Amino acid sequence: MNIYVGNLSFDATDEDLREVFEQHGRVETAKIIMDSYSGRSRGFGFVEMPDESEARAAISALDGQEFMGRALRVDEARPRRQGGGGRGGGFDRRDDSW
């Protein structure tokens, strides 16, 4: 199961995240998302746990718990949306009414 972890301290590392979740079961991956321009944490990440019952137990135990001075937001991750990068407002040649 893929788990979303929000409200992370900007000082937290992938290893910190892994250690917290390993208290509740086996962790395949733990990754904090970094800003590509600044190289700083974006304050959220994802943890993959192969056993669904362990993952659900981790979600229940860790959601709202304080970690490095912040209350975590932990939930099952939603699937990524397909499509573009959110840029819009382009000219459509089919609409020549102006």
Coordinates of N, CA and C in Angstrom, one line a residue:
M1 N 0.9 -1.2 0.0 CA 0.0 0.0 0.0 C 0.9 1.2 0.0
N2 N 0.5 2.2 -0.8 CA 1.2 3.5 -0.8 C 0.5 4.5 0.1
I3 N 1.3 5.1 1.0 CA 0.8 5.9 2.1 C 1.3 7.4 1.9
Y4 N 0.4 8.3 2.0 CA 0.8 9.7 1.9 C 1.1 10.2 3.3
V5 N 2.2 11.0 3.5 CA 2.6 11.5 4.8 C 2.8 13.0 4.6
G6 N 1.9 13.8 5.2 CA 2.0 15.2 5.1 C 2.3 15.9 6.4
N7 N 2.6 17.2 6.3 CA 3.0 18.1 7.4 C 4.3 17.6 8.0
L8 N 5.2 17.2 7.2 CA 6.5 16.8 7.6 C 7.4 18.0 8.0
S9 N 8.2 17.8 8.9 CA 9.2 18.8 9.2 C 10.2 19.0 8.0
F10 N 10.6 20.2 7.7 CA 11.5 20.4 6.6 C 12.9 19.8 6.8
D11 N 13.1 19.4 8.1 CA 14.4 18.8 8.5 C 14.4 17.3 8.4
A12 N 13.2 16.7 8.2 CA 13.1 15.2 8.1 C 13.8 14.7 6.9
T13 N 14.4 13.5 7.0 CA 15.0 12.8 5.9 C 14.2 11.5 5.6
D14 N 14.6 11.0 4.4 CA 13.9 9.7 4.0 C 14.1 8.6 5.1
E15 N 15.3 8.6 5.7 CA 15.6 7.6 6.7 C 14.8 7.9 8.0
D16 N 14.6 9.1 8.4 CA 13.7 9.4 9.5 C 12.3 8.9 9.3
L17 N 11.8 9.1 8.1 CA 10.5 8.7 7.7 C 10.4 7.1 7.8
R18 N 11.4 6.5 7.2 CA 11.4 5.0 7.2 C 11.4 4.5 8.7
E19 N 12.2 5.0 9.5 CA 12.3 4.6 10.9 C 11.0 4.6 11.7
V20 N 10.2 5.7 11.4 CA 8.9 5.9 12.1 C 8.0 4.8 11.6
F21 N 7.9 4.5 10.4 CA 7.0 3.6 9.8 C 7.4 2.1 10.1
E22 N 8.7 1.9 10.2 CA 9.2 0.5 10.5 C 8.8 0.0 11.9
Q23 N 8.4 0.9 12.7 CA 7.8 0.5 14.0 C 6.5 -0.2 13.9
H24 N 5.9 -0.1 12.7 CA 4.6 -0.7 12.5 C 4.6 -1.8 11.4
G25 N 5.8 -2.1 10.9 CA 5.8 -3.2 9.9 C 6.9 -2.9 8.9
R26 N 7.0 -3.8 7.9 CA 8.0 -3.7 6.8 C 7.7 -2.6 5.9
V27 N 8.8 -1.8 5.6 CA 8.7 -0.7 4.7 C 9.5 -1.0 3.4
E28 N 8.9 -0.9 2.3 CA 9.7 -1.1 1.0 C 10.4 0.2 0.6
T29 N 9.7 1.3 0.6 CA 10.3 2.6 0.3 C 9.8 3.7 1.2
A30 N 10.6 4.7 1.4 CA 10.2 5.9 2.2 C 10.9 7.1 1.5
K31 N 10.1 8.0 0.9 CA 10.6 9.1 0.1 C 10.0 10.4 0.4
I32 N 10.8 11.4 0.8 CA 10.3 12.8 1.0 C 10.4 13.5 -0.4
I33 N 9.4 14.2 -0.8 CA 9.4 14.9 -2.0 C 10.1 16.2 -1.9
M34 N 11.1 16.4 -2.8 CA 11.9 17.6 -2.8 C 11.6 18.6 -3.9
D35 N 11.7 19.8 -3.6 CA 11.5 20.9 -4.6 C 12.6 20.8 -5.6
S36 N 12.3 20.8 -6.9 CA 13.4 20.6 -7.9 C 14.2 21.9 -8.1
Y37 N 13.7 23.0 -7.7 CA 14.4 24.3 -7.9 C 15.3 24.6 -6.7
S38 N 14.7 24.5 -5.5 CA 15.4 24.9 -4.3 C 16.2 23.7 -3.6
G39 N 15.8 22.5 -3.9 CA 16.4 21.3 -3.3 C 15.9 21.1 -1.9
R40 N 14.9 21.8 -1.4 CA 14.3 21.7 -0.1 C 13.1 20.8 -0.1
S41 N 12.9 20.2 1.1 CA 11.7 19.4 1.2 C 10.4 20.2 0.9
R42 N 9.4 19.5 0.3 CA 8.2 20.2 0.1 C 7.2 19.9 1.3
G43 N 7.6 19.2 2.3 CA 6.8 19.0 3.5 C 5.9 17.8 3.4
F44 N 6.1 16.9 2.4 CA 5.3 15.7 2.3 C 6.1 14.6 1.7
G45 N 5.6 13.4 1.8 CA 6.3 12.2 1.2 C 5.4 11.0 1.1
F46 N 6.0 9.9 0.7 CA 5.2 8.7 0.5 C 6.0 7.5 1.1
V47 N 5.3 6.6 1.7 CA 5.8 5.4 2.2 C 5.1 4.2 1.6
E48 N 5.8 3.2 1.1 CA 5.2 2.0 0.6 C 5.4 0.8 1.6
M49 N 4.3 0.2 2.0 CA 4.4 -0.9 2.9 C 3.7 -2.1 2.2
P50 N 4.3 -3.2 2.0 CA 3.7 -4.3 1.2 C 2.6 -5.0 1.9
D51 N 2.5 -5.0 3.2 CA 1.4 -5.7 4.0 C 0.3 -4.7 4.3
E52 N -0.9 -4.9 3.7 CA -2.0 -3.9 3.9 C -2.4 -3.8 5.3
S53 N -2.4 -4.9 6.1 CA -2.8 -4.7 7.5 C -1.8 -3.9 8.3
E54 N -0.5 -4.1 8.0 CA 0.5 -3.3 8.7 C 0.4 -1.8 8.3
A55 N 0.1 -1.6 7.0 CA 0.0 -0.2 6.5 C -1.2 0.5 7.2
R56 N -2.3 -0.2 7.3 CA -3.5 0.4 7.9 C -3.2 0.7 9.4
A57 N -2.5 -0.2 10.0 CA -2.1 0.0 11.4 C -1.2 1.2 11.6
A58 N -0.3 1.4 10.6 CA 0.6 2.5 10.7 C -0.2 3.8 10.5
I59 N -1.1 3.8 9.5 CA -1.9 5.0 9.3 C -2.7 5.4 10.5
S60 N -3.4 4.4 11.2 CA -4.1 4.6 12.4 C -3.3 5.2 13.5
A61 N -2.1 4.6 13.7 CA -1.2 4.9 14.8 C -0.5 6.3 14.6
L62 N -0.2 6.6 13.3 CA 0.6 7.8 13.1 C -0.1 9.1 12.7
D63 N -1.4 8.9 12.2 CA -2.1 10.1 11.8 C -2.4 11.0 13.0
G64 N -1.9 12.2 12.9 CA -2.1 13.2 14.0 C -1.0 13.1 15.1
Q65 N -0.1 12.2 15.0 CA 1.0 12.0 16.0 C 2.1 13.1 15.7
E66 N 2.7 13.6 16.7 CA 3.8 14.5 16.6 C 5.1 13.8 16.1
F67 N 5.7 14.4 15.2 CA 7.0 13.9 14.7 C 7.9 15.1 14.3
M68 N 9.0 15.2 15.0 CA 9.9 16.3 14.8 C 9.2 17.7 14.9
G69 N 8.3 17.8 15.9 CA 7.6 19.0 16.2 C 6.4 19.3 15.4
R70 N 5.9 18.4 14.6 CA 4.7 18.7 13.7 C 3.8 17.5 13.8
A71 N 2.5 17.8 13.8 CA 1.5 16.7 13.8 C 1.3 16.1 12.4
L72 N 1.7 14.9 12.2 CA 1.6 14.2 10.9 C 0.2 14.1 10.3
R73 N 0.1 14.2 9.0 CA -1.2 13.8 8.3 C -0.8 12.6 7.5
V74 N -1.5 11.5 7.9 CA -1.2 10.2 7.3 C -2.4 9.6 6.7
D75 N -2.4 9.2 5.4 CA -3.6 8.6 4.8 C -3.1 7.7 3.6
E76 N -4.0 6.9 3.2 CA -3.7 6.1 2.0 C -3.6 7.1 0.8
A77 N -2.5 6.9 0.0 CA -2.3 7.8 -1.1 C -3.3 7.6 -2.2
R78 N -3.7 8.7 -2.8 CA -4.6 8.6 -4.0 C -3.8 8.3 -5.2
P79 N -4.3 7.6 -6.2 CA -3.6 7.4 -7.4 C -3.3 8.7 -8.1
R80 N -2.1 8.7 -8.8 CA -1.8 10.0 -9.6 C -2.7 10.2 -10.7
R81 N -3.0 11.5 -10.9 CA -3.9 11.9 -12.0 C -3.1 11.8 -13.3
Q82 N -3.8 11.4 -14.3 CA -3.2 11.4 -15.7 C -3.4 12.8 -16.3
G83 N -2.5 13.2 -17.1 CA -2.8 14.5 -17.8 C -1.6 15.4 -17.7
G84 N -1.9 16.6 -18.1 CA -0.9 17.7 -18.2 C -0.5 18.2 -16.9
G85 N 0.4 19.2 -17.0 CA 1.0 19.8 -15.8 C 0.3 21.0 -15.3
G86 N -1.0 21.2 -15.6 CA -1.8 22.3 -15.1 C -1.6 23.6 -15.7
R87 N -0.9 23.6 -16.9 CA -0.7 24.9 -17.6 C -1.9 25.0 -18.6
G88 N -2.5 26.2 -18.6 CA -3.6 26.3 -19.5 C -3.6 27.7 -20.1
G89 N -4.7 28.1 -20.7 CA -4.8 29.4 -21.3 C -4.2 29.6 -22.6
G90 N -4.0 28.5 -23.3 CA -3.4 28.6 -24.7 C -4.4 29.0 -25.7
F91 N -3.9 29.4 -26.9 CA -4.7 29.8 -28.0 C -5.2 28.6 -28.7
D92 N -6.5 28.5 -29.0 CA -7.1 27.4 -29.8 C -7.4 27.9 -31.2
R93 N -6.7 27.4 -32.2 CA -6.9 27.9 -33.5 C -8.3 27.6 -34.0
R94 N -9.0 26.6 -33.4 CA -10.3 26.3 -33.9 C -11.3 27.4 -33.5
D95 N -11.0 28.2 -32.6 CA -11.9 29.3 -32.2 C -11.3 30.6 -32.7
D96 N -11.8 31.0 -33.9 CA -11.3 32.2 -34.5 C -12.3 33.4 -34.5
S97 N -13.1 33.3 -33.4 CA -14.2 34.3 -33.3 C -13.7 35.7 -32.9
W98 N -12.5 35.8 -32.5 CA -12.0 37.2 -32.1 C -11.3 37.8 -33.2

